[in-house]
Coordinates of C-alpha atoms in Angstrom, one line a residue:
M372 CA 42.6 -54.2 -23.3
P373 CA 43.0 -50.0 -23.1
N374 CA 39.6 -49.7 -21.9
M375 CA 40.7 -51.9 -18.7
E376 CA 43.8 -49.7 -18.2
T377 CA 41.8 -46.6 -18.6
E378 CA 39.6 -47.8 -16.2
N379 CA 42.4 -49.0 -13.5
S380 CA 43.8 -45.4 -14.2
S381 CA 40.6 -43.8 -13.6
V382 CA 40.1 -45.5 -10.4
S383 CA 43.9 -44.9 -9.2
R384 CA 43.6 -41.2 -9.9
A385 CA 40.1 -41.3 -8.1
E386 CA 41.8 -43.0 -5.3
E387 CA 44.6 -40.1 -5.6
L388 CA 42.2 -37.6 -5.1
K389 CA 40.1 -39.0 -2.4
A390 CA 43.4 -39.0 -0.3
L391 CA 44.1 -35.3 -1.2
A392 CA 40.3 -34.7 -0.3
N393 CA 41.3 -36.1 3.4
E394 CA 43.6 -34.3 3.5
A395 CA 42.1 -31.0 3.1
F396 CA 39.4 -32.3 5.0
R397 CA 41.9 -32.7 8.6
A398 CA 43.0 -29.2 7.5
K399 CA 39.9 -28.2 7.9
K400 CA 39.1 -27.0 4.5
Y401 CA 36.1 -28.0 3.9
S402 CA 35.2 -26.7 0.7
Q403 CA 38.3 -27.7 -0.8
A404 CA 37.5 -31.6 0.0
I405 CA 34.2 -31.2 -1.5
D406 CA 35.8 -30.0 -5.0
L407 CA 38.6 -33.1 -4.8
Y408 CA 35.7 -35.5 -3.7
S409 CA 33.8 -34.8 -6.1
Q410 CA 36.8 -34.6 -9.1
A411 CA 36.8 -38.6 -7.2
I412 CA 33.3 -39.0 -8.1
E413 CA 33.8 -37.7 -11.7
L414 CA 36.4 -41.0 -12.1
N415 CA 34.6 -43.2 -10.5
S416 CA 31.1 -42.5 -9.8
Q417 CA 30.2 -46.4 -8.1
N418 CA 32.3 -45.5 -4.8
A419 CA 30.4 -44.8 -1.9
V420 CA 32.9 -43.5 0.3
Y421 CA 33.7 -41.1 -2.1
Y422 CA 30.0 -39.9 -1.3
A423 CA 29.6 -40.4 2.5
N424 CA 32.6 -38.4 3.0
R425 CA 31.8 -35.9 0.6
A426 CA 28.4 -35.7 2.7
F427 CA 30.5 -35.2 6.0
A428 CA 32.2 -31.9 4.5
H429 CA 29.1 -30.9 3.9
T430 CA 27.8 -31.2 6.8
K431 CA 30.8 -29.3 8.7
L432 CA 29.6 -26.9 6.4
E433 CA 25.9 -27.4 7.7
E434 CA 24.7 -27.6 3.9
Y435 CA 22.6 -30.8 5.3
G436 CA 20.4 -30.7 2.2
S437 CA 23.4 -31.6 0.0
A438 CA 24.7 -34.2 2.6
I439 CA 21.5 -36.2 2.7
Q440 CA 21.6 -36.2 -1.0
D441 CA 25.1 -37.9 -1.0
A442 CA 24.2 -40.3 2.0
S443 CA 21.4 -41.4 0.3
K444 CA 23.3 -42.3 -3.3
A445 CA 26.3 -43.9 -1.0
I446 CA 23.1 -46.2 0.1
E447 CA 21.9 -46.3 -3.3
I448 CA 25.5 -48.0 -4.2
D449 CA 26.3 -50.1 -1.1
P450 CA 23.1 -50.9 0.4
R451 CA 25.3 -52.9 3.5
Y452 CA 27.6 -49.7 4.0
P453 CA 27.0 -48.5 8.1
K454 CA 28.9 -45.2 6.9
G455 CA 26.1 -44.4 5.0
Y456 CA 23.0 -44.3 7.1
Y457 CA 25.6 -42.4 9.6
R458 CA 26.0 -40.0 7.5
R459 CA 22.5 -39.6 6.8
G460 CA 21.6 -39.8 10.2
A461 CA 23.4 -37.2 11.4
A462 CA 22.5 -34.8 8.8
Y463 CA 18.9 -35.4 9.6
L464 CA 19.0 -34.8 13.3
A465 CA 21.2 -31.5 12.7
M466 CA 18.1 -30.4 10.6
G467 CA 16.0 -31.7 13.7
K468 CA 14.4 -34.3 12.1
F469 CA 14.7 -37.1 14.9
K470 CA 12.4 -39.6 13.5
E471 CA 14.0 -40.1 10.5
A472 CA 17.7 -39.2 12.4
L473 CA 16.7 -42.9 14.4
K474 CA 15.9 -45.0 11.1
D475 CA 19.0 -44.7 10.0
F476 CA 20.8 -45.3 13.4
Q477 CA 19.0 -48.6 13.8
Q478 CA 20.2 -49.9 10.2
V479 CA 23.8 -48.6 11.5
K480 CA 23.1 -50.8 14.5
K481 CA 21.7 -53.6 12.4
L482 CA 24.8 -53.8 10.2
S483 CA 27.1 -53.0 12.9
P484 CA 25.7 -55.1 16.0
N485 CA 28.7 -54.6 18.5
D486 CA 29.6 -51.2 17.3
P487 CA 28.6 -49.2 20.9
D488 CA 29.1 -46.5 19.0
A489 CA 26.0 -47.2 17.4
A490 CA 24.0 -48.4 20.3
Q491 CA 24.5 -45.0 22.0
K492 CA 23.6 -43.1 19.1
V493 CA 20.3 -45.7 18.5
K494 CA 19.8 -45.0 22.2
E495 CA 19.6 -41.3 22.9
C496 CA 18.0 -40.7 19.4
E497 CA 15.4 -42.9 20.8
K498 CA 15.2 -41.0 24.1
A499 CA 15.0 -37.5 21.8
V500 CA 12.2 -38.9 20.2
K501 CA 10.3 -40.6 22.9
K502 CA 10.6 -36.5 24.5
L503 CA 9.6 -35.4 20.9
K504 CA 6.3 -37.6 20.9
F505 CA 5.8 -36.2 24.9
E506 CA 5.7 -31.9 24.3
E507 CA 3.3 -33.1 20.9
A508 CA 0.8 -34.2 23.1
I509 CA 0.9 -32.0 25.6
A510 CA 1.6 -28.8 23.4
V511 CA -1.3 -26.1 23.8
P512 CA -3.3 -25.2 20.4
E513 CA -2.1 -22.1 18.8
S514 CA -5.5 -20.5 19.5
E515 CA -5.3 -21.7 23.2
R516 CA -1.6 -20.0 23.8
H517 CA -1.0 -17.3 26.5
S518 CA 1.2 -14.2 26.3
V519 CA 4.2 -15.8 28.8
A520 CA 5.1 -12.2 29.1
D521 CA 1.7 -11.2 30.3
S522 CA 2.6 -13.6 33.7
I523 CA 5.3 -11.7 34.2
D524 CA 6.2 -8.3 36.2
Y525 CA 9.9 -7.5 36.3
R526 CA 9.4 -5.0 39.5
S527 CA 8.4 -8.4 41.0
I528 CA 10.8 -10.5 40.7
G529 CA 13.1 -11.6 43.3
M530 CA 14.9 -14.2 44.1
S531 CA 14.8 -17.7 42.8
P532 CA 13.5 -20.9 44.1
S533 CA 17.0 -22.0 42.7
S534 CA 18.4 -20.2 45.5
S535 CA 18.9 -21.4 49.4
F536 CA 16.7 -18.6 50.5
V537 CA 13.2 -19.3 52.4
S538 CA 11.6 -16.4 54.2
T539 CA 12.1 -16.6 58.1
Q540 CA 8.2 -16.9 58.8
A541 CA 8.2 -20.6 56.7
A542 CA 11.3 -21.7 58.3
I543 CA 9.9 -21.4 61.8
L544 CA 6.4 -22.5 60.7
A545 CA 7.9 -25.7 59.3
A546 CA 10.3 -26.9 62.4
T547 CA 7.6 -25.8 64.6
A548 CA 5.3 -28.6 62.3
T549 CA 8.7 -31.1 62.5
V550 CA 8.3 -30.6 66.2
V551 CA 4.9 -31.0 66.7
V552 CA 5.0 -34.4 64.2
A553 CA 7.9 -35.5 67.0
V554 CA 5.9 -34.8 70.0
V555 CA 2.3 -36.3 68.6
V556 CA 4.3 -39.2 67.5
M557 CA 5.5 -40.3 71.4
V558 CA 2.5 -39.2 73.1
W559 CA -0.3 -40.3 71.1
P560 CA 0.4 -42.4 68.3
A561 CA -3.1 -43.3 67.5
V562 CA -3.3 -39.6 65.9
A563 CA 0.2 -39.7 64.5
T564 CA -1.0 -40.5 60.9
T565 CA -4.1 -37.8 60.9
V566 CA -1.7 -35.1 62.3
A567 CA 1.2 -35.9 60.2
G568 CA -0.7 -35.6 57.0
M569 CA -2.0 -32.3 57.9
V570 CA 1.4 -31.4 57.9
V571 CA 2.5 -32.1 55.1
A572 CA -0.6 -30.8 53.3
V573 CA -0.1 -27.6 54.7
L574 CA 4.1 -27.6 54.1
M575 CA 3.4 -28.4 50.2
I576 CA 0.8 -24.9 50.5
L577 CA 4.1 -23.2 52.2
G578 CA 6.2 -24.4 49.1
A579 CA 3.9 -23.7 46.3
Y580 CA 3.5 -20.2 47.6
W581 CA 7.3 -20.2 48.2
W582 CA 7.9 -21.3 44.7
G583 CA 5.4 -18.8 43.2
S584 CA 6.5 -15.8 44.9
C585 CA 9.9 -16.5 44.2
S586 CA 10.1 -17.9 40.3
G587 CA 7.3 -15.1 39.1
S588 CA 5.4 -17.7 37.1
G589 CA 4.0 -19.6 40.1
V590 CA 0.4 -19.9 41.2
F591 CA 0.3 -16.9 43.5
T592 CA 2.4 -14.7 41.0
K593 CA -0.7 -12.2 40.0
S594 CA -2.5 -12.3 44.0
R595 CA 0.8 -11.4 45.5
K596 CA 2.7 -8.6 43.9
L597 CA 4.9 -7.8 46.5
E598 CA 8.0 -5.7 45.9
L599 CA 11.1 -7.2 46.0
E600 CA 14.4 -6.1 46.2
V601 CA 17.3 -7.2 44.6
E602 CA 19.7 -9.2 47.1
P603 CA 22.2 -6.4 48.6
Q604 CA 25.2 -8.9 48.4
Y605 CA 24.3 -8.5 44.2
S606 CA 27.8 -6.5 43.1
G607 CA 26.5 -6.7 39.3
A608 CA 25.1 -4.0 36.4
R609 CA 21.6 -2.6 37.9
I610 CA 18.9 -0.6 36.3
E611 CA 17.0 2.4 37.9
G612 CA 14.2 2.5 37.2
D613 CA 12.7 1.9 33.5
V614 CA 15.6 3.7 31.8
I615 CA 18.0 1.6 30.3
T616 CA 21.5 4.1 30.4
L617 CA 24.7 3.4 28.6
D618 CA 26.6 3.2 31.8
F619 CA 24.5 0.3 32.9
V620 CA 24.8 -1.1 29.1
K621 CA 28.9 -0.7 30.2
K622 CA 28.9 -2.1 33.1
M623 CA 26.7 -5.5 32.2
M624 CA 29.2 -5.7 29.0
D625 CA 32.2 -5.4 31.2
D626 CA 30.8 -8.4 34.0
F627 CA 29.4 -10.2 30.9
K628 CA 32.9 -10.1 29.9
N629 CA 34.0 -11.1 33.7
Q630 CA 32.1 -14.4 33.6
K631 CA 29.6 -12.5 36.3
C632 CA 25.4 -12.9 35.7
L633 CA 23.2 -10.1 35.6
H634 CA 20.5 -10.5 38.2
K635 CA 17.5 -11.9 36.6
R636 CA 15.0 -8.9 37.1
Y637 CA 17.6 -6.9 35.1
A638 CA 17.1 -9.2 32.4
F639 CA 13.3 -9.9 32.4
Q640 CA 13.4 -5.8 32.4
I641 CA 15.8 -6.0 28.8
V642 CA 13.7 -8.5 27.5
L643 CA 10.7 -7.2 27.6
Q644 CA 11.0 -3.6 27.1
T645 CA 12.7 -5.1 23.5
R646 CA 9.6 -6.8 23.0
E647 CA 7.2 -3.9 23.1
M648 CA 9.5 -2.1 21.1
L649 CA 9.6 -4.9 18.0
R650 CA 6.6 -5.9 18.3
A651 CA 5.4 -2.7 17.0
L652 CA 7.8 -2.6 14.3
P653 CA 6.7 -4.0 10.6
S654 CA 7.9 -7.2 8.9
L655 CA 10.3 -4.8 6.4
V656 CA 12.0 -1.7 8.6
D657 CA 12.9 1.0 6.9
I658 CA 16.2 3.0 7.9
D659 CA 16.8 6.7 6.6
I660 CA 20.6 7.0 7.0
P661 CA 21.4 11.1 6.3
D662 CA 24.2 12.2 4.1
G663 CA 27.2 12.6 5.9
K664 CA 26.5 9.7 7.8
H665 CA 27.7 5.8 8.1
F666 CA 25.4 2.6 9.5
T667 CA 27.3 -0.3 10.0
V668 CA 25.9 -4.2 8.7
C669 CA 26.9 -7.0 10.7
G670 CA 26.5 -10.6 10.0
D671 CA 25.9 -13.5 11.9
V672 CA 27.4 -14.0 15.9
H673 CA 26.5 -17.0 17.2
G674 CA 27.0 -16.5 20.7
Q675 CA 30.2 -15.4 20.3
F676 CA 30.4 -12.4 23.0
Y677 CA 33.8 -12.0 22.9
D678 CA 34.0 -11.6 19.5
L679 CA 31.1 -8.7 19.4
L680 CA 32.9 -6.8 22.5
N681 CA 36.0 -7.1 19.1
I682 CA 33.7 -5.5 16.8
F683 CA 32.8 -2.2 19.2
E684 CA 36.4 -1.3 20.0
L685 CA 36.9 -1.7 16.5
N686 CA 33.9 0.6 14.9
G687 CA 32.5 2.0 18.4
L688 CA 30.0 1.1 20.2
P689 CA 26.5 1.2 19.0
S690 CA 24.6 5.1 19.4
E691 CA 22.6 7.6 17.3
E692 CA 25.2 8.7 15.7
N693 CA 27.0 5.3 15.3
P694 CA 24.3 2.9 14.6
Y695 CA 24.1 -0.5 13.6
L696 CA 21.8 -3.6 12.1
F697 CA 22.7 -6.9 13.3
N698 CA 21.7 -9.6 10.6
G699 CA 20.1 -12.3 12.5
D700 CA 21.7 -15.7 14.3
F701 CA 22.7 -13.9 17.2
V702 CA 22.4 -17.0 19.5
D703 CA 23.2 -21.1 19.3
R704 CA 26.3 -22.7 18.4
G705 CA 29.0 -20.3 20.8
S706 CA 28.6 -20.7 24.4
F707 CA 27.5 -17.0 25.1
S708 CA 24.8 -17.1 23.4
V709 CA 23.1 -15.1 26.3
E710 CA 25.5 -12.5 27.5
V711 CA 25.5 -11.5 23.3
I712 CA 21.4 -11.1 23.3
L713 CA 21.3 -9.3 26.2
T714 CA 23.6 -7.3 24.7
L715 CA 21.9 -6.8 21.9
F716 CA 18.5 -5.7 23.5
A717 CA 20.0 -3.9 26.3
F718 CA 21.4 -1.5 23.4
K719 CA 17.9 -0.9 21.2
C720 CA 16.3 -0.5 25.0
M721 CA 19.1 2.1 25.5
C722 CA 18.5 4.1 22.6
P723 CA 16.2 2.2 19.5
S724 CA 17.7 4.0 16.5
A725 CA 21.5 2.7 17.9
I726 CA 20.8 -0.5 16.9
Y727 CA 18.1 -2.8 14.6
L728 CA 18.0 -6.3 14.7
S729 CA 17.2 -8.6 11.8
R730 CA 15.5 -12.6 12.9
G731 CA 17.7 -15.0 11.5
N732 CA 16.8 -18.7 11.0
H733 CA 18.3 -20.1 14.1
E734 CA 16.1 -17.4 16.3
S735 CA 13.7 -19.9 16.7
K736 CA 12.8 -23.1 18.9
S737 CA 13.5 -26.0 16.6
M738 CA 17.3 -24.3 16.6
N739 CA 17.7 -23.2 19.7
K740 CA 16.4 -27.0 21.2
I741 CA 19.0 -28.7 19.2
Y742 CA 22.3 -25.6 18.9
G743 CA 22.6 -24.9 22.7
F744 CA 20.8 -21.4 22.9
E745 CA 17.4 -23.2 25.0
G746 CA 20.0 -25.4 27.2
E747 CA 22.0 -22.2 27.6
V748 CA 19.4 -20.0 29.1
R749 CA 17.8 -22.9 31.0
S750 CA 21.2 -23.0 32.8
K751 CA 22.2 -19.1 33.1
L752 CA 18.6 -17.9 33.8
S753 CA 15.3 -20.1 34.2
E754 CA 12.4 -22.1 32.2
T755 CA 10.6 -19.0 32.0
F756 CA 13.4 -17.2 29.8
V757 CA 13.2 -20.2 27.3
E758 CA 9.4 -19.0 26.1
L759 CA 10.1 -15.4 26.5
F760 CA 13.0 -15.2 24.2
A761 CA 10.8 -17.6 21.4
E762 CA 8.3 -15.0 21.8
V763 CA 10.4 -12.5 21.2
F764 CA 12.2 -13.8 18.6
C765 CA 8.8 -14.2 16.9
F766 CA 8.4 -10.2 17.4
L767 CA 11.6 -9.7 15.2
P768 CA 11.5 -8.0 11.8
L769 CA 12.5 -10.3 8.7
A770 CA 15.0 -8.1 6.6
H771 CA 15.6 -3.7 6.4
V772 CA 16.1 -1.3 3.4
L773 CA 19.0 1.2 3.8
N774 CA 18.2 4.3 1.9
Q775 CA 16.0 2.7 -0.4
K776 CA 19.4 1.4 -2.1
V777 CA 20.5 -1.8 -0.3
F778 CA 18.6 -4.9 1.3
V779 CA 19.7 -6.9 4.1
V780 CA 18.2 -9.8 5.2
H781 CA 19.8 -12.9 7.0
G782 CA 19.3 -15.7 4.7
G783 CA 18.5 -14.9 0.4
L784 CA 15.6 -13.9 -1.9
F785 CA 12.4 -16.6 -3.5
S786 CA 11.2 -19.3 -5.1
V787 CA 9.4 -17.1 -7.7
D788 CA 9.9 -13.6 -9.0
G789 CA 7.6 -10.9 -8.6
V790 CA 8.1 -10.2 -5.5
K791 CA 8.0 -6.7 -3.9
L792 CA 9.2 -5.2 -0.7
S793 CA 5.1 -4.7 0.2
D794 CA 5.1 -8.5 -0.4
I795 CA 7.5 -8.6 2.7
K796 CA 6.0 -5.8 4.8
A797 CA 2.7 -8.1 4.3
I798 CA 3.9 -10.9 6.0
D799 CA 2.4 -11.8 9.5
R800 CA 5.8 -12.9 11.2
F801 CA 4.4 -13.2 14.4
C802 CA 5.4 -17.1 14.4
E803 CA 7.6 -19.9 13.9
P804 CA 9.5 -20.0 11.1
P805 CA 7.1 -22.4 8.0
E806 CA 9.1 -24.8 6.0
E807 CA 8.0 -22.9 2.4
G808 CA 7.1 -19.9 1.7
L809 CA 8.4 -16.0 1.7
M810 CA 9.4 -15.9 5.2
C811 CA 11.5 -19.4 4.9
E812 CA 13.0 -18.5 2.2
L813 CA 14.6 -15.0 3.7
L814 CA 15.7 -17.4 6.6
W815 CA 17.5 -19.8 4.6
S816 CA 18.0 -19.3 1.2
D817 CA 21.4 -18.9 -0.2
P818 CA 23.2 -17.4 -3.7
Q819 CA 24.7 -19.7 -6.3
P820 CA 27.1 -19.4 -8.6
L821 CA 24.9 -21.2 -11.4
P822 CA 22.0 -18.7 -13.2
G823 CA 17.8 -19.9 -12.2
R824 CA 17.2 -21.4 -9.3
G825 CA 18.4 -25.1 -7.8
P826 CA 17.3 -26.9 -4.6
S827 CA 18.8 -25.7 -1.0
K828 CA 22.2 -27.6 0.1
R829 CA 20.7 -27.2 3.4
G830 CA 17.2 -29.2 3.0
V831 CA 15.7 -26.2 3.5
G832 CA 14.8 -22.6 1.6
L833 CA 16.7 -23.0 -2.2
S834 CA 19.9 -21.5 -4.1
F835 CA 19.1 -18.8 -6.6
G836 CA 21.7 -17.1 -9.0
A837 CA 22.4 -13.8 -10.3
D838 CA 20.0 -13.7 -12.9
V839 CA 17.5 -14.0 -9.9
T840 CA 19.2 -11.4 -7.5
K841 CA 19.3 -9.1 -10.9
R842 CA 15.1 -9.2 -11.3
F843 CA 14.7 -8.8 -7.6
L844 CA 16.6 -5.8 -7.6
Q845 CA 14.9 -4.2 -10.9
D846 CA 11.2 -5.2 -9.8
N847 CA 11.9 -3.1 -6.9
S848 CA 14.2 -0.3 -7.7
L849 CA 17.5 -1.6 -5.2
D850 CA 20.9 -1.6 -6.5
L851 CA 22.7 -4.7 -3.5
V852 CA 21.1 -7.6 -1.7
V853 CA 23.6 -7.7 1.6
R854 CA 22.7 -11.2 3.6
S855 CA 24.3 -13.3 6.0
H856 CA 24.2 -17.3 6.8
E857 CA 26.9 -18.3 5.5
V858 CA 30.8 -18.9 6.8
K859 CA 33.3 -17.2 4.5
D860 CA 36.9 -17.9 4.9
E861 CA 37.5 -13.9 4.7
G862 CA 34.1 -12.9 6.9
Y863 CA 32.6 -12.2 3.2
E864 CA 32.3 -12.5 -0.4
I865 CA 30.8 -10.7 -3.0
E866 CA 28.9 -12.2 -6.0
H867 CA 26.4 -11.8 -8.7
D868 CA 28.5 -9.4 -10.4
G869 CA 28.6 -7.3 -7.7
K870 CA 25.1 -7.0 -6.6
L871 CA 25.1 -9.3 -3.4
I872 CA 27.5 -9.6 -0.5
T873 CA 27.8 -12.3 2.3
V874 CA 28.7 -10.5 5.4
F875 CA 29.7 -13.0 8.7
S876 CA 30.3 -11.8 11.8
A877 CA 32.0 -15.0 14.0
P878 CA 35.9 -15.4 13.2
N879 CA 37.0 -18.7 13.8
Y880 CA 33.4 -19.7 13.7
C881 CA 32.8 -22.5 16.5
D882 CA 36.3 -22.6 17.5
Q883 CA 37.1 -24.7 14.8
M884 CA 36.8 -23.3 10.6
G885 CA 40.1 -20.8 10.6
N886 CA 37.7 -17.7 9.2
K887 CA 37.8 -14.1 9.6
G888 CA 34.8 -12.1 10.5
A889 CA 33.9 -8.7 9.1
F890 CA 31.0 -6.1 9.1
I891 CA 30.2 -3.4 6.9
R892 CA 30.0 -0.1 7.0
F893 CA 28.2 2.6 4.4
E894 CA 28.6 5.8 4.0
A895 CA 25.1 8.0 2.9
P896 CA 24.7 9.0 0.2
T897 CA 26.3 6.6 -2.0
L898 CA 26.4 4.2 0.3
K899 CA 29.3 2.3 -1.2
P900 CA 29.9 -0.7 1.1
N901 CA 33.1 -0.2 2.7
I902 CA 34.2 -4.1 4.1
V903 CA 36.2 -4.6 7.6
T904 CA 37.4 -7.9 8.2
F905 CA 39.3 -8.7 11.8
A906 CA 40.5 -12.1 13.3
A907 CA 38.8 -14.0 16.3
V908 CA 39.9 -13.0 19.7
P909 CA 40.5 -15.2 23.1
H910 CA 37.5 -16.6 25.2
P911 CA 37.1 -18.2 28.3
D912 CA 37.7 -22.2 28.2
V913 CA 33.8 -22.9 27.5
K914 CA 33.5 -24.7 24.1
P915 CA 30.9 -23.9 22.1
M916 CA 28.2 -26.1 21.8
A917 CA 28.9 -26.7 25.5
Y918 CA 24.8 -26.5 26.1
A919 CA 23.5 -28.1 23.0
N920 CA 21.4 -31.1 23.0
N921 CA 23.4 -34.0 24.4
F922 CA 23.2 -36.4 21.3
L923 CA 24.4 -33.4 18.8
R924 CA 27.2 -33.3 20.9
M925 CA 28.1 -36.5 20.5
F926 CA 29.0 -35.6 16.7
Q927 CA 31.1 -32.0 17.5

């Protein structure tokens, strides 16, 4: 009898904790919700709902590996619980694992045949899988691929095929051809078909010629190097010659602030010039900060352009006297990613020592395809830019070292001890991030409070403890690790006995997390970190993920 009373008491208390966890979740306090769901699970480990709810909270914190584990446990407890499959499918989807997601959503539909939401998600997921298979089928082998940059001469970029412009000669010829066809049909019906066919062929050739000359990537691009002027009515920022100046960058940022676009010709120039600079850099960049000078490190910006402007308002524009390092994840989620990346690249072109850029896990095709950057680039620029950015992202360095003391990386440390800075410098980074190995771990890993190493809560990379951080610093005669990659309520967090700092520079992340942003100023020679926090600023009414994968937006 006492055992039954104790058991009933535990179940009752677990339900109370679940209710508190649900309240925390609604208040967007996802870490607190996870803790409360965990307490409920300790009291009643056979309740599938607790695991599914905790999986949802993990998903909100982008801890997709942990979400999959919890959802799988919910399914194990109750194989007929639809929400378990739903939560796991959503986590697989967020990781770009469409085939696995489809299986789970099909199971949801099977268990809930009358649920229109489940049917819609199966339909959308099937589309995503078909598209993925098609892309795999037409993919060109790596050895046969050519750089898209080789086909672009920004000095020859003028009108785009999306504009209403057609050359006068082409318009006159097309009109004449139409009249000829009409006359032939009326006067000589017997030869009308032949003549009409010839006219159609001529018009198709003209169309191809116009498209190629306008897009900068068509079949006539290489043979026709006509210098096309930027349209006279264009009133935006202009680059005079090959030199990108501070005046240009300021004008461009002001235009972006007012939601105006930069002409594609200048966008090509910025990206192509940045490409050449990044390609020449090693995978690990050493930065020397002279005594008496300072240096600023920023974390994830994630397409939050107006918060980027606020950083510059608080801390000054990048310059040789006020240098910055932006530590990856410049794009995705926020819907002003094009404005962010062109601004950072423009400052790099203006003065290479004014700004340093490190690759994050979101500077990759797989992430950009899902989380909005690819769609945004296609909308604001063109398909050619999608390919070009993907290539340039592969040229970004993987890590930086400040004055041989501070190691700065987007993600974290490694699954093995003994990794030296020379090993990082030797990484062949000119590729999409692999799913394992040093490069993957640099971009994806996270610190954990426990010593040793553990599985990644994200499902990629690993979690590492203070002892791992300490050994890495000792092996490389370093003092501190600075990384980003994780939302923090205060914009930063100091961990691992003060030897590791996470800095995150996207306040109120995705317009819903309520977190502060932060950046770190280091003063030489001591390089003592001075952390500055800041709140989010207003932005135009364009929601985060506005350009994201349609299917993923269904879960927002």
